[in-house]
Amino acid sequence: MSQSIRIQLNGTEREITPAVSVRELIVSLDLEPELIVVERNRSILRREQYADVTVEEGDVIELVHFVGGG
Amino acid sequence: MTPTATASDSEPRTDPDPLVVGGREFRSRLLVGTGKYASNEEMVAAIRASGAECVTVSVRRVDLDRTRDEAILHHLDPDEYFLLPNTAGCYTADEAVRYARLGRATGFTDFVKLEVIGDQETLLPDPQATIEAARVLADEGFKVMAYTNDDLVTALRLEDAGCAAVMPLASPIGSGLGVVNPHFIRQIKRRLAVPVIVDAGVGTASDACYAMEQGVDGVLLNSAIAGADDPVRMARAMRLAVEAGRAAWRAGRMPVRGVAVPSSPDHGMLD
């Protein structure tokens, strides 16, 4: 099995360790899961799903949050 | 004795006149954006001074390099302020629906400030795409507050689509040109049952006051405060202007006359 998988994270290709959950991915990036919304392959994940959904090879993941805007 | 309380603290208690959108009451008729401030501290201070409860925010990718702390929730307490996610920057109905859903997924609100831009240079809205997105979102249970141009027919279609509020522009976003077509704004207000909020184009306090004097339910602005030399002072001016404009409209202005009419008695003059 490969030591890493390739994903598309916020528009950038990244290599991450296999078998991590979305929650683990968020925490590994030093972000707070409660403040983040995750879109995985164009579907929005509910916050309760973060721990159960595993990041897969080729996933397109968007991590978004609220910023200042008018 | 005549009471000496100021309008800002006495009026809400004695004469309640809240803005109600989608069944929710807001403590101020001024709604403000959170963009374009020099610092987060200045943004927070200006919003506090504005007295606004409803503040707009945008949905964007987290900056994974973290060059600066953009997370609005680190700065504004969602228990104190009502965060209204916008779909700013979207050019198609599908894109706006996607951003609206992401905004709702934060778990704070089912309100959305719908904005679908039709032209990059003027940032004028795309009425057709806005109506299309409004319909989809209203069907999904969103309380849609739709940014639109000052066209009555578009406003009526947005109301039909199920919008909770319709928000015609005073003039283009960030232009500071003020209310360019007060007649159309009054017409929209007269014909719609849902709240009408003037959104975009306000440049200074007199613009906000004038917009409220047309009878609209509220004013939404961002650049006029963030782009002022002293945003906190301008935020306070906007609060007073919106209150003044609302009070003037409710008071009913005197008729405009083409001739002078003296204000002092013409009798009792000395020989």
mmCIF file of C-alpha atoms in Angstrom:
data_model
loop_
_atom_site.group_PDB
_atom_site.id
_atom_site.type_symbol
_atom_site.label_atom_id
_atom_site.label_comp_id
_atom_site.label_asym_id
_atom_site.label_seq_id
_atom_site.Cartn_x
_atom_site.Cartn_y
_atom_site.Cartn_z
ATOM 1 C CA MET A 1 0.000 0.000 0.000
ATOM 2 C CA SER A 2 1.177 3.487 -0.826
ATOM 3 C CA GLN A 3 2.552 5.658 1.951
ATOM 4 C CA SER A 4 0.518 8.644 0.863
ATOM 5 C CA ILE A 5 -2.540 9.619 -1.141
ATOM 6 C CA ARG A 6 -3.043 12.604 -3.360
ATOM 7 C CA ILE A 7 -5.945 14.964 -2.824
ATOM 8 C CA GLN A 8 -7.016 18.361 -4.077
ATOM 9 C CA LEU A 9 -7.264 20.601 -0.995
ATOM 10 C CA ASN A 10 -8.542 24.161 -1.387
ATOM 11 C CA GLY A 11 -7.428 24.180 -4.978
ATOM 12 C CA THR A 12 -3.962 22.818 -4.334
ATOM 13 C CA GLU A 13 -2.680 19.283 -4.813
ATOM 14 C CA ARG A 14 -1.492 17.749 -1.553
ATOM 15 C CA GLU A 15 -0.102 14.447 -0.432
ATOM 16 C CA ILE A 16 -1.440 13.211 2.865
ATOM 17 C CA THR A 17 -1.154 9.999 4.851
ATOM 18 C CA PRO A 18 -3.815 7.418 3.979
ATOM 19 C CA ALA A 19 -6.745 6.473 6.197
ATOM 20 C CA VAL A 20 -7.256 9.811 7.929
ATOM 21 C CA SER A 21 -10.720 11.106 8.677
ATOM 22 C CA VAL A 22 -11.889 14.536 7.619
ATOM 23 C CA ARG A 23 -11.742 15.563 11.249
ATOM 24 C CA GLU A 24 -8.143 14.402 11.571
ATOM 25 C CA LEU A 25 -7.270 16.289 8.414
ATOM 26 C CA ILE A 26 -8.770 19.502 9.807
ATOM 27 C CA VAL A 27 -7.029 19.132 13.145
ATOM 28 C CA SER A 28 -3.714 18.314 11.444
ATOM 29 C CA LEU A 29 -3.991 21.683 9.671
ATOM 30 C CA ASP A 30 -4.398 23.364 13.048
ATOM 31 C CA LEU A 31 -7.986 24.425 12.284
ATOM 32 C CA GLU A 32 -11.058 24.292 14.495
ATOM 33 C CA PRO A 33 -13.637 21.828 13.102
ATOM 34 C CA GLU A 34 -16.496 23.845 14.677
ATOM 35 C CA LEU A 35 -15.644 26.883 12.548
ATOM 36 C CA ILE A 36 -15.085 25.064 9.268
ATOM 37 C CA VAL A 37 -17.491 23.823 6.639
ATOM 38 C CA VAL A 38 -16.273 20.939 4.511
ATOM 39 C CA GLU A 39 -17.287 20.282 0.951
ATOM 40 C CA ARG A 40 -16.046 16.914 -0.316
ATOM 41 C CA ASN A 41 -16.455 16.178 -4.014
ATOM 42 C CA ARG A 42 -19.110 18.888 -4.202
ATOM 43 C CA SER A 43 -21.190 17.533 -1.298
ATOM 44 C CA ILE A 44 -21.318 19.356 2.000
ATOM 45 C CA LEU A 45 -20.488 17.175 5.001
ATOM 46 C CA ARG A 46 -22.421 17.562 8.208
ATOM 47 C CA ARG A 47 -20.203 18.285 11.190
ATOM 48 C CA GLU A 48 -21.183 14.930 12.774
ATOM 49 C CA GLN A 49 -19.727 13.177 9.723
ATOM 50 C CA TYR A 50 -16.233 14.645 10.009
ATOM 51 C CA ALA A 51 -14.944 11.869 12.259
ATOM 52 C CA ASP A 52 -16.503 9.061 10.210
ATOM 53 C CA VAL A 53 -15.656 10.081 6.662
ATOM 54 C CA THR A 54 -12.251 8.935 5.457
ATOM 55 C CA VAL A 55 -10.335 11.053 2.986
ATOM 56 C CA GLU A 56 -9.824 9.039 -0.209
ATOM 57 C CA GLU A 57 -7.309 9.241 -3.058
ATOM 58 C CA GLY A 58 -8.428 11.862 -5.563
ATOM 59 C CA ASP A 59 -10.877 13.617 -3.225
ATOM 60 C CA VAL A 60 -11.547 17.244 -3.965
ATOM 61 C CA ILE A 61 -11.909 18.929 -0.597
ATOM 62 C CA GLU A 62 -12.813 22.521 0.143
ATOM 63 C CA LEU A 63 -12.464 23.890 3.656
ATOM 64 C CA VAL A 64 -14.354 27.154 3.973
ATOM 65 C CA HIS A 65 -15.261 29.586 6.717
ATOM 66 C CA PHE A 66 -16.717 33.055 7.240
ATOM 67 C CA VAL A 67 -14.520 36.013 6.405
ATOM 68 C CA GLY A 68 -15.258 39.713 6.250
ATOM 69 C CA GLY A 69 -17.516 40.742 3.387
ATOM 70 C CA GLY A 70 -20.220 43.165 2.406
ATOM 71 C CA MET B 1 -41.494 69.077 32.403
ATOM 72 C CA THR B 2 -40.422 67.997 28.961
ATOM 73 C CA PRO B 3 -38.593 64.687 28.868
ATOM 74 C CA THR B 4 -35.004 65.123 27.763
ATOM 75 C CA ALA B 5 -34.133 61.574 26.672
ATOM 76 C CA THR B 6 -32.351 61.182 23.330
ATOM 77 C CA ALA B 7 -34.074 59.546 20.382
ATOM 78 C CA SER B 8 -31.724 56.597 20.397
ATOM 79 C CA ASP B 9 -32.475 55.469 23.938
ATOM 80 C CA SER B 10 -36.067 56.533 24.487
ATOM 81 C CA GLU B 11 -37.726 55.714 21.195
ATOM 82 C CA PRO B 12 -37.283 51.941 21.029
ATOM 83 C CA ARG B 13 -38.933 51.571 24.450
ATOM 84 C CA THR B 14 -41.819 53.961 23.999
ATOM 85 C CA ASP B 15 -42.421 53.471 20.294
ATOM 86 C CA PRO B 16 -41.235 50.081 19.097
ATOM 87 C CA ASP B 17 -40.555 50.025 15.397
ATOM 88 C CA PRO B 18 -38.295 47.057 14.771
ATOM 89 C CA LEU B 19 -37.159 45.723 11.436
ATOM 90 C CA VAL B 20 -38.696 42.273 10.962
ATOM 91 C CA VAL B 21 -37.347 40.000 8.234
ATOM 92 C CA GLY B 22 -38.422 36.405 7.784
ATOM 93 C CA GLY B 23 -40.096 36.458 11.192
ATOM 94 C CA ARG B 24 -36.979 37.670 12.978
ATOM 95 C CA GLU B 25 -36.788 41.017 14.724
ATOM 96 C CA PHE B 26 -33.643 43.122 14.390
ATOM 97 C CA ARG B 27 -32.721 45.818 16.876
ATOM 98 C CA SER B 28 -31.405 48.144 14.169
ATOM 99 C CA ARG B 29 -32.526 49.101 10.673
ATOM 100 C CA LEU B 30 -28.888 49.529 9.728
ATOM 101 C CA LEU B 31 -27.192 46.392 8.432
ATOM 102 C CA VAL B 32 -23.459 46.481 7.879
ATOM 103 C CA GLY B 33 -20.792 44.537 6.064
ATOM 104 C CA THR B 34 -17.533 43.334 7.581
ATOM 105 C CA GLY B 35 -15.253 43.702 4.550
ATOM 106 C CA LYS B 36 -12.451 46.056 3.575
ATOM 107 C CA TYR B 37 -11.397 47.171 7.076
ATOM 108 C CA ALA B 38 -7.759 47.969 7.746
ATOM 109 C CA SER B 39 -7.777 45.658 10.765
ATOM 110 C CA ASN B 40 -10.081 43.316 12.635
ATOM 111 C CA GLU B 41 -9.989 45.632 15.664
ATOM 112 C CA GLU B 42 -11.201 48.557 13.584
ATOM 113 C CA MET B 43 -13.952 46.397 12.059
ATOM 114 C CA VAL B 44 -15.206 45.332 15.482
ATOM 115 C CA ALA B 45 -15.119 48.890 16.860
ATOM 116 C CA ALA B 46 -16.958 50.283 13.821
ATOM 117 C CA ILE B 47 -19.645 47.612 13.923
ATOM 118 C CA ARG B 48 -20.198 48.270 17.608
ATOM 119 C CA ALA B 49 -20.523 52.008 16.943
ATOM 120 C CA SER B 50 -22.975 51.397 14.091
ATOM 121 C CA GLY B 51 -25.461 49.760 16.463
ATOM 122 C CA ALA B 52 -26.175 47.160 13.765
ATOM 123 C CA GLU B 53 -27.242 43.703 14.777
ATOM 124 C CA CYS B 54 -27.220 42.097 11.336
ATOM 125 C CA VAL B 55 -23.749 41.891 9.809
ATOM 126 C CA THR B 56 -22.885 40.332 6.482
ATOM 127 C CA VAL B 57 -20.034 37.879 6.058
ATOM 128 C CA SER B 58 -18.594 36.002 3.097
ATOM 129 C CA VAL B 59 -17.855 32.322 2.614
ATOM 130 C CA ARG B 60 -14.300 31.750 1.444
ATOM 131 C CA ARG B 61 -11.618 29.088 1.418
ATOM 132 C CA VAL B 62 -9.570 28.903 4.593
ATOM 133 C CA ASP B 63 -6.124 30.320 3.901
ATOM 134 C CA LEU B 64 -4.059 27.248 4.720
ATOM 135 C CA ASP B 65 -0.853 29.278 4.793
ATOM 136 C CA ARG B 66 -2.528 31.478 7.430
ATOM 137 C CA THR B 67 -0.924 34.736 6.433
ATOM 138 C CA ARG B 68 -3.534 36.535 8.541
ATOM 139 C CA ASP B 69 -6.421 35.686 10.792
ATOM 140 C CA GLU B 70 -9.387 36.009 8.494
ATOM 141 C CA ALA B 71 -11.837 33.903 10.524
ATOM 142 C CA ILE B 72 -14.591 36.358 11.364
ATOM 143 C CA LEU B 73 -15.795 34.151 14.210
ATOM 144 C CA HIS B 74 -12.555 34.875 16.057
ATOM 145 C CA HIS B 75 -13.602 38.521 16.155
ATOM 146 C CA LEU B 76 -17.400 38.760 16.199
ATOM 147 C CA ASP B 77 -19.488 36.960 18.789
ATOM 148 C CA PRO B 78 -22.392 35.218 17.020
ATOM 149 C CA ASP B 79 -24.457 35.603 20.210
ATOM 150 C CA GLU B 80 -24.141 39.374 19.937
ATOM 151 C CA TYR B 81 -24.424 39.752 16.165
ATOM 152 C CA PHE B 82 -26.611 38.101 13.585
ATOM 153 C CA LEU B 83 -24.265 36.794 10.907
ATOM 154 C CA LEU B 84 -25.766 37.007 7.435
ATOM 155 C CA PRO B 85 -23.739 34.989 4.901
ATOM 156 C CA ASN B 86 -23.607 36.484 1.431
ATOM 157 C CA THR B 87 -22.971 34.995 -1.987
ATOM 158 C CA ALA B 88 -20.778 37.885 -3.088
ATOM 159 C CA GLY B 89 -18.487 37.101 -5.978
ATOM 160 C CA CYS B 90 -20.902 34.622 -7.582
ATOM 161 C CA TYR B 91 -21.733 35.055 -11.262
ATOM 162 C CA THR B 92 -24.189 32.186 -11.810
ATOM 163 C CA ALA B 93 -27.266 30.896 -10.007
ATOM 164 C CA ASP B 94 -25.600 27.518 -9.393
ATOM 165 C CA GLU B 95 -22.554 29.128 -7.846
ATOM 166 C CA ALA B 96 -24.709 31.314 -5.586
ATOM 167 C CA VAL B 97 -26.749 28.300 -4.453
ATOM 168 C CA ARG B 98 -23.512 26.450 -3.658
ATOM 169 C CA TYR B 99 -22.211 29.335 -1.530
ATOM 170 C CA ALA B 100 -25.580 29.761 0.197
ATOM 171 C CA ARG B 101 -25.594 26.099 1.204
ATOM 172 C CA LEU B 102 -22.035 26.355 2.526
ATOM 173 C CA GLY B 103 -23.065 29.412 4.531
ATOM 174 C CA ARG B 104 -26.002 27.586 6.066
ATOM 175 C CA ALA B 105 -23.835 24.558 6.864
ATOM 176 C CA THR B 106 -21.899 26.673 9.371
ATOM 177 C CA GLY B 107 -24.935 26.099 11.558
ATOM 178 C CA PHE B 108 -25.611 29.726 12.433
ATOM 179 C CA THR B 109 -28.462 30.692 10.174
ATOM 180 C CA ASP B 110 -30.803 29.816 7.354
ATOM 181 C CA PHE B 111 -30.754 33.422 6.141
ATOM 182 C CA VAL B 112 -28.698 34.334 3.101
ATOM 183 C CA LYS B 113 -27.884 37.571 1.359
ATOM 184 C CA LEU B 114 -28.248 36.439 -2.230
ATOM 185 C CA GLU B 115 -26.099 38.262 -4.708
ATOM 186 C CA VAL B 116 -25.518 37.148 -8.299
ATOM 187 C CA ILE B 117 -23.384 39.558 -10.264
ATOM 188 C CA GLY B 118 -24.015 40.044 -13.968
ATOM 189 C CA ASP B 119 -21.248 42.423 -14.967
ATOM 190 C CA GLN B 120 -17.716 42.566 -13.688
ATOM 191 C CA GLU B 121 -17.106 46.250 -14.325
ATOM 192 C CA THR B 122 -20.220 47.676 -12.677
ATOM 193 C CA LEU B 123 -20.975 44.737 -10.349
ATOM 194 C CA LEU B 124 -24.606 45.194 -11.336
ATOM 195 C CA PRO B 125 -26.771 42.182 -10.495
ATOM 196 C CA ASP B 126 -27.952 39.537 -12.948
ATOM 197 C CA PRO B 127 -31.733 39.688 -12.396
ATOM 198 C CA GLN B 128 -32.558 36.451 -14.182
ATOM 199 C CA ALA B 129 -29.934 34.401 -12.330
ATOM 200 C CA THR B 130 -30.857 36.048 -9.031
ATOM 201 C CA ILE B 131 -34.531 35.108 -9.453
ATOM 202 C CA GLU B 132 -33.563 31.559 -10.430
ATOM 203 C CA ALA B 133 -31.305 31.131 -7.388
ATOM 204 C CA ALA B 134 -33.879 32.765 -5.093
ATOM 205 C CA ARG B 135 -36.486 30.242 -6.141
ATOM 206 C CA VAL B 136 -34.185 27.266 -5.494
ATOM 207 C CA LEU B 137 -33.071 28.596 -2.103
ATOM 208 C CA ALA B 138 -36.554 29.613 -0.928
ATOM 209 C CA ASP B 139 -37.757 26.086 -1.797
ATOM 210 C CA GLU B 140 -34.936 24.715 0.357
ATOM 211 C CA GLY B 141 -36.188 26.762 3.284
ATOM 212 C CA PHE B 142 -33.692 29.601 3.114
ATOM 213 C CA LYS B 143 -34.749 33.085 4.190
ATOM 214 C CA VAL B 144 -33.492 34.860 1.107
ATOM 215 C CA MET B 145 -32.563 38.548 1.212
ATOM 216 C CA ALA B 146 -31.911 39.326 -2.431
ATOM 217 C CA TYR B 147 -29.628 42.060 -3.697
ATOM 218 C CA THR B 148 -31.089 43.473 -6.901
ATOM 219 C CA ASN B 149 -31.174 46.555 -9.082
ATOM 220 C CA ASP B 150 -33.738 49.325 -8.642
ATOM 221 C CA ASP B 151 -36.168 47.742 -11.110
ATOM 222 C CA LEU B 152 -39.730 47.192 -9.920
ATOM 223 C CA VAL B 153 -40.485 44.162 -12.087
ATOM 224 C CA THR B 154 -37.384 42.301 -10.894
ATOM 225 C CA ALA B 155 -38.305 43.167 -7.310
ATOM 226 C CA LEU B 156 -41.820 41.778 -7.824
ATOM 227 C CA ARG B 157 -40.410 38.564 -9.341
ATOM 228 C CA LEU B 158 -38.071 38.148 -6.381
ATOM 229 C CA GLU B 159 -40.975 38.540 -3.994
ATOM 230 C CA ASP B 160 -42.910 35.926 -5.995
ATOM 231 C CA ALA B 161 -39.888 33.627 -5.827
ATOM 232 C CA GLY B 162 -40.269 33.604 -2.049
ATOM 233 C CA CYS B 163 -37.687 36.130 -0.878
ATOM 234 C CA ALA B 164 -37.914 37.288 2.733
ATOM 235 C CA ALA B 165 -36.584 40.720 1.764
ATOM 236 C CA VAL B 166 -35.744 42.493 -1.463
ATOM 237 C CA MET B 167 -32.670 44.726 -1.477
ATOM 238 C CA PRO B 168 -32.431 47.188 -4.351
ATOM 239 C CA LEU B 169 -29.193 49.066 -4.811
ATOM 240 C CA ALA B 170 -28.923 52.798 -4.218
ATOM 241 C CA SER B 171 -26.110 52.803 -6.815
ATOM 242 C CA PRO B 172 -23.315 50.360 -7.751
ATOM 243 C CA ILE B 173 -21.490 48.459 -4.994
ATOM 244 C CA GLY B 174 -18.645 50.456 -3.485
ATOM 245 C CA SER B 175 -19.409 53.535 -5.608
ATOM 246 C CA GLY B 176 -20.584 55.869 -2.844
ATOM 247 C CA LEU B 177 -22.849 57.600 -5.366
ATOM 248 C CA GLY B 178 -25.847 57.572 -3.038
ATOM 249 C CA VAL B 179 -29.470 57.009 -4.075
ATOM 250 C CA VAL B 180 -29.453 57.641 -7.828
ATOM 251 C CA ASN B 181 -33.117 56.787 -8.387
ATOM 252 C CA PRO B 182 -35.270 57.616 -5.368
ATOM 253 C CA HIS B 183 -38.435 57.415 -7.440
ATOM 254 C CA PHE B 184 -37.789 53.755 -8.317
ATOM 255 C CA ILE B 185 -36.900 52.950 -4.712
ATOM 256 C CA ARG B 186 -40.208 54.436 -3.525
ATOM 257 C CA GLN B 187 -42.074 52.540 -6.225
ATOM 258 C CA ILE B 188 -40.529 49.224 -5.125
ATOM 259 C CA LYS B 189 -41.339 49.956 -1.490
ATOM 260 C CA ARG B 190 -44.920 50.872 -2.348
ATOM 261 C CA ARG B 191 -45.583 47.677 -4.299
ATOM 262 C CA LEU B 192 -43.853 45.001 -2.208
ATOM 263 C CA ALA B 193 -45.223 43.396 0.922
ATOM 264 C CA VAL B 194 -41.866 42.013 2.081
ATOM 265 C CA PRO B 195 -39.294 44.369 3.625
ATOM 266 C CA VAL B 196 -37.286 46.496 1.216
ATOM 267 C CA ILE B 197 -33.710 47.245 2.248
ATOM 268 C CA VAL B 198 -31.509 49.589 0.246
ATOM 269 C CA ASP B 199 -28.220 47.769 -0.288
ATOM 270 C CA ALA B 200 -25.074 49.202 -1.865
ATOM 271 C CA GLY B 201 -23.996 52.610 -3.089
ATOM 272 C CA VAL B 202 -24.479 54.628 0.096
ATOM 273 C CA GLY B 203 -21.523 56.981 0.460
ATOM 274 C CA THR B 204 -22.181 59.120 3.499
ATOM 275 C CA ALA B 205 -24.709 59.709 6.261
ATOM 276 C CA SER B 206 -27.013 61.920 4.213
ATOM 277 C CA ASP B 207 -27.362 59.113 1.639
ATOM 278 C CA ALA B 208 -28.433 56.655 4.322
ATOM 279 C CA CYS B 209 -30.847 59.179 5.819
ATOM 280 C CA TYR B 210 -32.271 60.004 2.392
ATOM 281 C CA ALA B 211 -32.733 56.306 1.594
ATOM 282 C CA MET B 212 -34.694 55.830 4.828
ATOM 283 C CA GLU B 213 -36.763 58.934 4.043
ATOM 284 C CA GLN B 214 -38.043 57.103 0.959
ATOM 285 C CA GLY B 215 -39.844 54.775 3.362
ATOM 286 C CA VAL B 216 -37.675 51.688 2.987
ATOM 287 C CA ASP B 217 -37.291 49.281 5.887
ATOM 288 C CA GLY B 218 -33.534 49.376 6.238
ATOM 289 C CA VAL B 219 -30.156 50.196 4.762
ATOM 290 C CA LEU B 220 -27.236 47.838 4.225
ATOM 291 C CA LEU B 221 -23.785 49.295 3.674
ATOM 292 C CA ASN B 222 -20.130 48.469 4.059
ATOM 293 C CA SER B 223 -17.713 50.642 2.056
ATOM 294 C CA ALA B 224 -19.163 53.907 3.373
ATOM 295 C CA ILE B 225 -17.961 52.983 6.860
ATOM 296 C CA ALA B 226 -14.876 50.896 6.047
ATOM 297 C CA GLY B 227 -13.675 53.438 3.479
ATOM 298 C CA ALA B 228 -14.105 56.523 5.674
ATOM 299 C CA ASP B 229 -11.018 58.203 7.140
ATOM 300 C CA ASP B 230 -12.421 57.435 10.578
ATOM 301 C CA PRO B 231 -14.644 54.354 10.258
ATOM 302 C CA VAL B 232 -15.803 54.350 13.887
ATOM 303 C CA ARG B 233 -17.009 57.945 13.668
ATOM 304 C CA MET B 234 -18.719 57.266 10.340
ATOM 305 C CA ALA B 235 -20.378 54.156 11.802
ATOM 306 C CA ARG B 236 -21.942 56.310 14.496
ATOM 307 C CA ALA B 237 -23.018 58.858 11.876
ATOM 308 C CA MET B 238 -24.717 56.073 9.918
ATOM 309 C CA ARG B 239 -26.564 54.871 12.994
ATOM 310 C CA LEU B 240 -27.902 58.371 13.629
ATOM 311 C CA ALA B 241 -28.683 58.918 9.932
ATOM 312 C CA VAL B 242 -30.741 55.747 9.651
ATOM 313 C CA GLU B 243 -32.618 56.617 12.843
ATOM 314 C CA ALA B 244 -33.199 60.176 11.637
ATOM 315 C CA GLY B 245 -34.367 59.093 8.203
ATOM 316 C CA ARG B 246 -36.746 56.556 9.654
ATOM 317 C CA ALA B 247 -38.162 59.063 12.134
ATOM 318 C CA ALA B 248 -38.563 61.695 9.410
ATOM 319 C CA TRP B 249 -40.393 59.276 7.170
ATOM 320 C CA ARG B 250 -42.721 58.196 9.975
ATOM 321 C CA ALA B 251 -43.295 61.823 10.909
ATOM 322 C CA GLY B 252 -44.454 62.641 7.374
ATOM 323 C CA ARG B 253 -42.634 65.523 5.777
ATOM 324 C CA MET B 254 -44.209 68.921 5.034
ATOM 325 C CA PRO B 255 -45.339 69.520 1.478
ATOM 326 C CA VAL B 256 -42.854 71.082 -0.923
ATOM 327 C CA ARG B 257 -44.048 74.534 -2.081
ATOM 328 C CA GLY B 258 -42.821 76.644 -4.931
ATOM 329 C CA VAL B 259 -43.237 79.827 -2.943
ATOM 330 C CA ALA B 260 -42.044 81.114 0.410
ATOM 331 C CA VAL B 261 -44.393 80.894 3.394
ATOM 332 C CA PRO B 262 -43.368 82.902 6.483
ATOM 333 C CA SER B 263 -42.757 80.966 9.676
ATOM 334 C CA SER B 264 -43.320 83.992 11.956
ATOM 335 C CA PRO B 265 -46.693 85.719 12.456
ATOM 336 C CA ASP B 266 -47.385 88.576 10.057
ATOM 337 C CA HIS B 267 -49.530 90.323 12.662
ATOM 338 C CA GLY B 268 -48.268 92.180 15.729
ATOM 339 C CA MET B 269 -45.524 93.937 13.808
ATOM 340 C CA LEU B 270 -44.521 97.415 15.112
ATOM 341 C CA ASP B 271 -45.578 100.526 13.210
#
